[in-house]
């Protein structure tokens, strides 16, 4: 799935930490799963094929509002 196929839930000029920038963000896929983009979090090493990122609480709150949860 390409980035263009994702529904961007955050960072759409709504006053988030990056505004129209590229970080951090939360996206929704066509199947409804969530993709999170943020700074790499290196406190521990995740399992092979997984990654851990750190994003501000404000970004998660923005995504929840966008989804109407």
mmCIF file of N, CA, C and O in Angstrom:
data_model
loop_
_atom_site.group_PDB
_atom_site.id
_atom_site.type_symbol
_atom_site.label_atom_id
_atom_site.label_comp_id
_atom_site.label_asym_id
_atom_site.label_seq_id
_atom_site.Cartn_x
_atom_site.Cartn_y
_atom_site.Cartn_z
ATOM 1 N N UNK A 1 0.851 -1.173 0.000
ATOM 2 C CA UNK A 1 0.000 0.000 0.000
ATOM 3 C C UNK A 1 0.900 1.241 0.000
ATOM 4 O O UNK A 1 1.841 1.336 0.781
ATOM 5 N N UNK A 2 0.612 2.165 -0.856
ATOM 6 C CA UNK A 2 1.414 3.381 -0.918
ATOM 7 C C UNK A 2 0.898 4.408 0.088
ATOM 8 O O UNK A 2 -0.242 4.342 0.547
ATOM 9 N N UNK A 3 1.730 5.352 0.399
ATOM 10 C CA UNK A 3 1.371 6.399 1.350
ATOM 11 C C UNK A 3 0.146 7.185 0.883
ATOM 12 O O UNK A 3 -0.683 7.605 1.674
ATOM 13 N N UNK A 4 0.010 7.368 -0.412
ATOM 14 C CA UNK A 4 -1.109 8.118 -0.969
ATOM 15 C C UNK A 4 -2.446 7.415 -0.731
ATOM 16 O O UNK A 4 -3.503 8.032 -0.792
ATOM 17 N N UNK A 5 -2.409 6.113 -0.487
ATOM 18 C CA UNK A 5 -3.630 5.345 -0.264
ATOM 19 C C UNK A 5 -4.099 5.397 1.193
ATOM 20 O O UNK A 5 -5.158 4.884 1.517
ATOM 21 N N UNK A 6 -3.320 6.016 2.062
ATOM 22 C CA UNK A 6 -3.665 6.107 3.474
ATOM 23 C C UNK A 6 -4.498 7.351 3.753
ATOM 24 O O UNK A 6 -4.304 8.389 3.129
ATOM 25 N N UNK A 7 -5.415 7.249 4.698
ATOM 26 C CA UNK A 7 -6.191 8.411 5.148
ATOM 27 C C UNK A 7 -5.421 9.046 6.297
ATOM 28 O O UNK A 7 -5.249 8.446 7.352
ATOM 29 N N UNK A 8 -4.954 10.256 6.082
ATOM 30 C CA UNK A 8 -4.183 10.957 7.103
ATOM 31 C C UNK A 8 -5.147 11.528 8.140
ATOM 32 O O UNK A 8 -6.043 12.299 7.810
ATOM 33 N N UNK A 9 -4.951 11.158 9.408
ATOM 34 C CA UNK A 9 -5.835 11.584 10.481
ATOM 35 C C UNK A 9 -5.285 12.771 11.258
ATOM 36 O O UNK A 9 -6.015 13.430 11.993
ATOM 37 N N UNK A 10 -3.998 13.034 11.142
ATOM 38 C CA UNK A 10 -3.351 14.096 11.914
ATOM 39 C C UNK A 10 -2.440 14.925 11.024
ATOM 40 O O UNK A 10 -2.132 14.545 9.898
ATOM 41 N N UNK A 11 -2.014 16.050 11.550
ATOM 42 C CA UNK A 11 -1.058 16.883 10.823
ATOM 43 C C UNK A 11 -1.638 17.546 9.595
ATOM 44 O O UNK A 11 -0.929 17.849 8.647
ATOM 45 N N UNK A 12 -2.942 17.784 9.594
ATOM 46 C CA UNK A 12 -3.588 18.414 8.446
ATOM 47 C C UNK A 12 -3.781 19.913 8.656
ATOM 48 O O UNK A 12 -4.775 20.489 8.247
ATOM 49 N N UNK A 13 -2.828 20.541 9.347
ATOM 50 C CA UNK A 13 -2.935 21.972 9.603
ATOM 51 C C UNK A 13 -3.845 22.283 10.775
ATOM 52 O O UNK A 13 -4.288 23.402 10.941
ATOM 53 N N UNK A 14 -4.109 21.277 11.619
ATOM 54 C CA UNK A 14 -4.987 21.466 12.759
ATOM 55 C C UNK A 14 -4.226 21.866 14.021
ATOM 56 O O UNK A 14 -4.681 21.609 15.122
ATOM 57 N N UNK A 15 -3.063 22.449 13.864
ATOM 58 C CA UNK A 15 -2.305 22.895 15.014
ATOM 59 C C UNK A 15 -1.441 21.833 15.649
ATOM 60 O O UNK A 15 -0.944 22.013 16.745
ATOM 61 N N UNK A 16 -1.255 20.716 14.990
ATOM 62 C CA UNK A 16 -0.402 19.667 15.530
ATOM 63 C C UNK A 16 1.048 20.106 15.574
ATOM 64 O O UNK A 16 1.405 21.179 15.089
ATOM 65 N N UNK A 17 1.912 19.273 16.133
ATOM 66 C CA UNK A 17 3.310 19.661 16.309
ATOM 67 C C UNK A 17 4.064 19.910 15.015
ATOM 68 O O UNK A 17 5.051 20.634 15.010
ATOM 69 N N UNK A 18 3.600 19.354 13.902
ATOM 70 C CA UNK A 18 4.298 19.560 12.638
ATOM 71 C C UNK A 18 3.427 20.260 11.595
ATOM 72 O O UNK A 18 3.884 20.468 10.475
ATOM 73 N N UNK A 19 2.173 20.574 11.914
ATOM 74 C CA UNK A 19 1.303 21.229 10.939
ATOM 75 C C UNK A 19 1.211 20.420 9.668
ATOM 76 O O UNK A 19 0.819 19.269 9.680
ATOM 77 N N UNK A 20 1.600 20.994 8.546
ATOM 78 C CA UNK A 20 1.580 20.288 7.263
ATOM 79 C C UNK A 20 2.822 19.436 7.066
ATOM 80 O O UNK A 20 2.973 18.806 6.046
ATOM 81 N N UNK A 21 3.708 19.413 8.067
ATOM 82 C CA UNK A 21 4.953 18.659 7.944
ATOM 83 C C UNK A 21 4.745 17.156 7.907
ATOM 84 O O UNK A 21 3.634 16.659 7.808
ATOM 85 N N UNK A 22 5.801 16.441 8.071
ATOM 86 C CA UNK A 22 5.810 15.011 7.865
ATOM 87 C C UNK A 22 5.856 14.191 9.142
ATOM 88 O O UNK A 22 5.899 12.986 9.083
ATOM 89 N N UNK A 23 5.893 14.840 10.313
ATOM 90 C CA UNK A 23 6.066 14.052 11.525
ATOM 91 C C UNK A 23 5.364 14.685 12.699
ATOM 92 O O UNK A 23 5.185 15.881 12.701
ATOM 93 N N UNK A 24 5.045 13.954 13.722
ATOM 94 C CA UNK A 24 4.554 12.590 13.660
ATOM 95 C C UNK A 24 3.124 12.591 13.157
ATOM 96 O O UNK A 24 2.465 13.628 13.199
ATOM 97 N N UNK A 25 2.644 11.474 12.705
ATOM 98 C CA UNK A 25 1.291 11.394 12.157
ATOM 99 C C UNK A 25 0.665 10.035 12.412
ATOM 100 O O UNK A 25 1.364 9.054 12.669
ATOM 101 N N UNK A 26 -0.648 9.993 12.321
ATOM 102 C CA UNK A 26 -1.417 8.752 12.414
ATOM 103 C C UNK A 26 -2.245 8.653 11.140
ATOM 104 O O UNK A 26 -2.845 9.634 10.698
ATOM 105 N N UNK A 27 -2.243 7.466 10.544
ATOM 106 C CA UNK A 27 -2.967 7.214 9.301
ATOM 107 C C UNK A 27 -3.906 6.031 9.496
ATOM 108 O O UNK A 27 -3.689 5.180 10.347
ATOM 109 N N UNK A 28 -4.934 5.954 8.655
ATOM 110 C CA UNK A 28 -5.840 4.807 8.641
ATOM 111 C C UNK A 28 -5.743 4.153 7.271
ATOM 112 O O UNK A 28 -5.761 4.830 6.243
ATOM 113 N N UNK A 29 -5.674 2.816 7.249
ATOM 114 C CA UNK A 29 -5.595 2.091 5.988
ATOM 115 C C UNK A 29 -6.994 1.825 5.456
ATOM 116 O O UNK A 29 -7.987 2.016 6.160
ATOM 117 N N UNK A 30 -7.082 1.340 4.243
ATOM 118 C CA UNK A 30 -8.375 1.025 3.625
ATOM 119 C C UNK A 30 -9.104 -0.078 4.387
ATOM 120 O O UNK A 30 -10.326 -0.155 4.359
ATOM 121 N N UNK A 31 -8.370 -0.918 5.109
ATOM 122 C CA UNK A 31 -8.983 -1.992 5.888
ATOM 123 C C UNK A 31 -9.318 -1.555 7.313
ATOM 124 O O UNK A 31 -9.846 -2.342 8.092
ATOM 125 N N UNK A 32 -8.998 -0.293 7.657
ATOM 126 C CA UNK A 32 -9.334 0.232 8.975
ATOM 127 C C UNK A 32 -8.244 0.118 10.020
ATOM 128 O O UNK A 32 -8.427 0.566 11.148
ATOM 129 N N UNK A 33 -7.111 -0.476 9.672
ATOM 130 C CA UNK A 33 -6.026 -0.537 10.646
ATOM 131 C C UNK A 33 -5.319 0.815 10.726
ATOM 132 O O UNK A 33 -5.505 1.681 9.879
ATOM 133 N N UNK A 34 -4.519 0.994 11.756
ATOM 134 C CA UNK A 34 -3.863 2.266 12.030
ATOM 135 C C UNK A 34 -2.369 2.143 11.760
ATOM 136 O O UNK A 34 -1.729 1.163 12.159
ATOM 137 N N UNK A 35 -1.796 3.153 11.114
ATOM 138 C CA UNK A 35 -0.359 3.245 10.870
ATOM 139 C C UNK A 35 0.129 4.494 11.588
ATOM 140 O O UNK A 35 -0.450 5.573 11.442
ATOM 141 N N UNK A 36 1.193 4.340 12.382
ATOM 142 C CA UNK A 36 1.724 5.454 13.168
ATOM 143 C C UNK A 36 3.126 5.795 12.676
ATOM 144 O O UNK A 36 3.961 4.918 12.474
ATOM 145 N N UNK A 37 3.368 7.084 12.482
ATOM 146 C CA UNK A 37 4.681 7.582 12.054
ATOM 147 C C UNK A 37 5.211 8.469 13.170
ATOM 148 O O UNK A 37 4.500 9.343 13.670
ATOM 149 N N UNK A 38 6.448 8.246 13.584
ATOM 150 C CA UNK A 38 7.023 9.071 14.634
ATOM 151 C C UNK A 38 8.523 8.849 14.731
ATOM 152 O O UNK A 38 9.120 8.156 13.919
ATOM 153 N N UNK A 39 9.098 9.439 15.753
ATOM 154 C CA UNK A 39 10.528 9.270 15.994
ATOM 155 C C UNK A 39 10.802 7.859 16.496
ATOM 156 O O UNK A 39 10.029 7.320 17.299
ATOM 157 N N UNK A 40 11.871 7.264 16.050
ATOM 158 C CA UNK A 40 12.232 5.926 16.502
ATOM 159 C C UNK A 40 12.484 5.939 18.000
ATOM 160 O O UNK A 40 13.169 6.809 18.518
ATOM 161 N N UNK A 41 11.897 4.985 18.674
ATOM 162 C CA UNK A 41 12.041 4.836 20.124
ATOM 163 C C UNK A 41 12.994 3.685 20.361
ATOM 164 O O UNK A 41 12.729 2.560 19.948
ATOM 165 N N UNK A 42 14.117 3.950 21.002
ATOM 166 C CA UNK A 42 15.174 2.945 21.084
ATOM 167 C C UNK A 42 15.401 2.393 22.481
ATOM 168 O O UNK A 42 16.469 1.887 22.785
ATOM 169 N N UNK A 43 14.384 2.440 23.351
ATOM 170 C CA UNK A 43 14.541 1.927 24.706
ATOM 171 C C UNK A 43 14.643 0.400 24.725
ATOM 172 O O UNK A 43 15.183 -0.176 25.654
ATOM 173 N N UNK A 44 14.086 -0.256 23.700
ATOM 174 C CA UNK A 44 14.213 -1.707 23.584
ATOM 175 C C UNK A 44 14.110 -2.075 22.112
ATOM 176 O O UNK A 44 13.666 -1.293 21.286
ATOM 177 N N UNK A 45 14.530 -3.292 21.799
ATOM 178 C CA UNK A 45 14.512 -3.768 20.419
ATOM 179 C C UNK A 45 13.273 -4.645 20.232
ATOM 180 O O UNK A 45 13.114 -5.654 20.914
ATOM 181 N N UNK A 46 12.377 -4.247 19.302
ATOM 182 C CA UNK A 46 11.179 -5.063 19.058
ATOM 183 C C UNK A 46 11.515 -6.321 18.263
ATOM 184 O O UNK A 46 12.618 -6.470 17.744
ATOM 185 N N UNK A 47 10.553 -7.195 18.156
ATOM 186 C CA UNK A 47 10.727 -8.438 17.396
ATOM 187 C C UNK A 47 10.985 -8.125 15.927
ATOM 188 O O UNK A 47 10.628 -7.054 15.426
ATOM 189 N N UNK A 48 11.581 -9.070 15.232
ATOM 190 C CA UNK A 48 11.867 -8.909 13.809
ATOM 191 C C UNK A 48 10.583 -8.574 13.053
ATOM 192 O O UNK A 48 9.532 -9.156 13.305
ATOM 193 N N UNK A 49 10.662 -7.600 12.168
ATOM 194 C CA UNK A 49 9.513 -7.192 11.369
ATOM 195 C C UNK A 49 8.622 -6.164 12.045
ATOM 196 O O UNK A 49 7.654 -5.719 11.474
ATOM 197 N N UNK A 50 8.942 -5.790 13.290
ATOM 198 C CA UNK A 50 8.172 -4.795 14.017
ATOM 199 C C UNK A 50 9.032 -3.567 14.274
ATOM 200 O O UNK A 50 10.244 -3.617 14.211
ATOM 201 N N UNK A 51 8.380 -2.462 14.574
ATOM 202 C CA UNK A 51 9.082 -1.236 14.901
ATOM 203 C C UNK A 51 8.369 -0.522 16.019
ATOM 204 O O UNK A 51 7.173 -0.737 16.252
ATOM 205 N N UNK A 52 9.069 0.309 16.735
ATOM 206 C CA UNK A 52 8.500 1.082 17.831
ATOM 207 C C UNK A 52 8.780 2.549 17.562
ATOM 208 O O UNK A 52 9.913 2.931 17.280
ATOM 209 N N UNK A 53 7.728 3.374 17.606
ATOM 210 C CA UNK A 53 7.902 4.810 17.418
ATOM 211 C C UNK A 53 7.282 5.543 18.594
ATOM 212 O O UNK A 53 6.435 5.009 19.312
ATOM 213 N N UNK A 54 7.714 6.771 18.785
ATOM 214 C CA UNK A 54 7.193 7.606 19.858
ATOM 215 C C UNK A 54 6.499 8.810 19.251
ATOM 216 O O UNK A 54 7.066 9.483 18.394
ATOM 217 N N UNK A 55 5.267 9.060 19.659
ATOM 218 C CA UNK A 55 4.529 10.222 19.189
ATOM 219 C C UNK A 55 3.899 10.924 20.385
ATOM 220 O O UNK A 55 3.583 10.287 21.391
ATOM 221 N N UNK A 56 3.691 12.236 20.292
ATOM 222 C CA UNK A 56 3.074 12.969 21.389
ATOM 223 C C UNK A 56 1.613 12.572 21.614
ATOM 224 O O UNK A 56 0.907 12.187 20.674
ATOM 225 N N UNK A 57 1.160 12.676 22.848
ATOM 226 C CA UNK A 57 -0.232 12.383 23.173
ATOM 227 C C UNK A 57 -1.183 13.239 22.351
ATOM 228 O O UNK A 57 -2.248 12.776 21.933
ATOM 229 N N UNK A 58 -0.803 14.471 22.085
ATOM 230 C CA UNK A 58 -1.673 15.371 21.318
ATOM 231 C C UNK A 58 -1.973 14.822 19.924
ATOM 232 O O UNK A 58 -3.058 15.035 19.383
ATOM 233 N N UNK A 59 -1.041 14.088 19.336
ATOM 234 C CA UNK A 59 -1.250 13.514 18.011
ATOM 235 C C UNK A 59 -2.273 12.380 18.084
ATOM 236 O O UNK A 59 -3.155 12.278 17.232
ATOM 237 N N UNK A 60 -2.200 11.561 19.118
ATOM 238 C CA UNK A 60 -3.197 10.497 19.281
ATOM 239 C C UNK A 60 -4.582 11.079 19.533
ATOM 240 O O UNK A 60 -5.576 10.606 18.992
ATOM 241 N N UNK A 61 -4.662 12.137 20.346
ATOM 242 C CA UNK A 61 -5.947 12.781 20.604
ATOM 243 C C UNK A 61 -6.534 13.347 19.310
ATOM 244 O O UNK A 61 -7.737 13.247 19.066
ATOM 245 N N UNK A 62 -5.686 13.931 18.465
ATOM 246 C CA UNK A 62 -6.143 14.472 17.182
ATOM 247 C C UNK A 62 -6.690 13.356 16.296
ATOM 248 O O UNK A 62 -7.730 13.511 15.645
ATOM 249 N N UNK A 63 -6.018 12.204 16.294
ATOM 250 C CA UNK A 63 -6.479 11.075 15.479
ATOM 251 C C UNK A 63 -7.818 10.548 15.991
ATOM 252 O O UNK A 63 -8.717 10.240 15.202
ATOM 253 N N UNK A 64 -7.974 10.459 17.302
ATOM 254 C CA UNK A 64 -9.236 9.986 17.883
ATOM 255 C C UNK A 64 -10.378 10.938 17.512
ATOM 256 O O UNK A 64 -11.472 10.511 17.140
ATOM 257 N N UNK A 65 -10.128 12.249 17.579
ATOM 258 C CA UNK A 65 -11.153 13.218 17.168
ATOM 259 C C UNK A 65 -11.511 13.046 15.699
ATOM 260 O O UNK A 65 -12.687 13.102 15.316
ATOM 261 N N UNK A 66 -10.490 12.843 14.847
ATOM 262 C CA UNK A 66 -10.734 12.684 13.413
ATOM 263 C C UNK A 66 -11.589 11.446 13.121
ATOM 264 O O UNK A 66 -12.388 11.448 12.185
ATOM 265 N N UNK A 67 -11.450 10.420 13.932
ATOM 266 C CA UNK A 67 -12.215 9.185 13.747
ATOM 267 C C UNK A 67 -13.588 9.253 14.411
ATOM 268 O O UNK A 67 -14.429 8.390 14.201
ATOM 269 N N UNK A 68 -13.811 10.280 15.230
ATOM 270 C CA UNK A 68 -15.094 10.414 15.912
ATOM 271 C C UNK A 68 -15.287 9.431 17.046
ATOM 272 O O UNK A 68 -16.411 9.102 17.408
ATOM 273 N N UNK A 69 -14.214 8.940 17.639
ATOM 274 C CA UNK A 69 -14.293 7.975 18.734
ATOM 275 C C UNK A 69 -14.558 8.674 20.040
ATOM 276 O O UNK A 69 -14.128 9.631 20.427
#
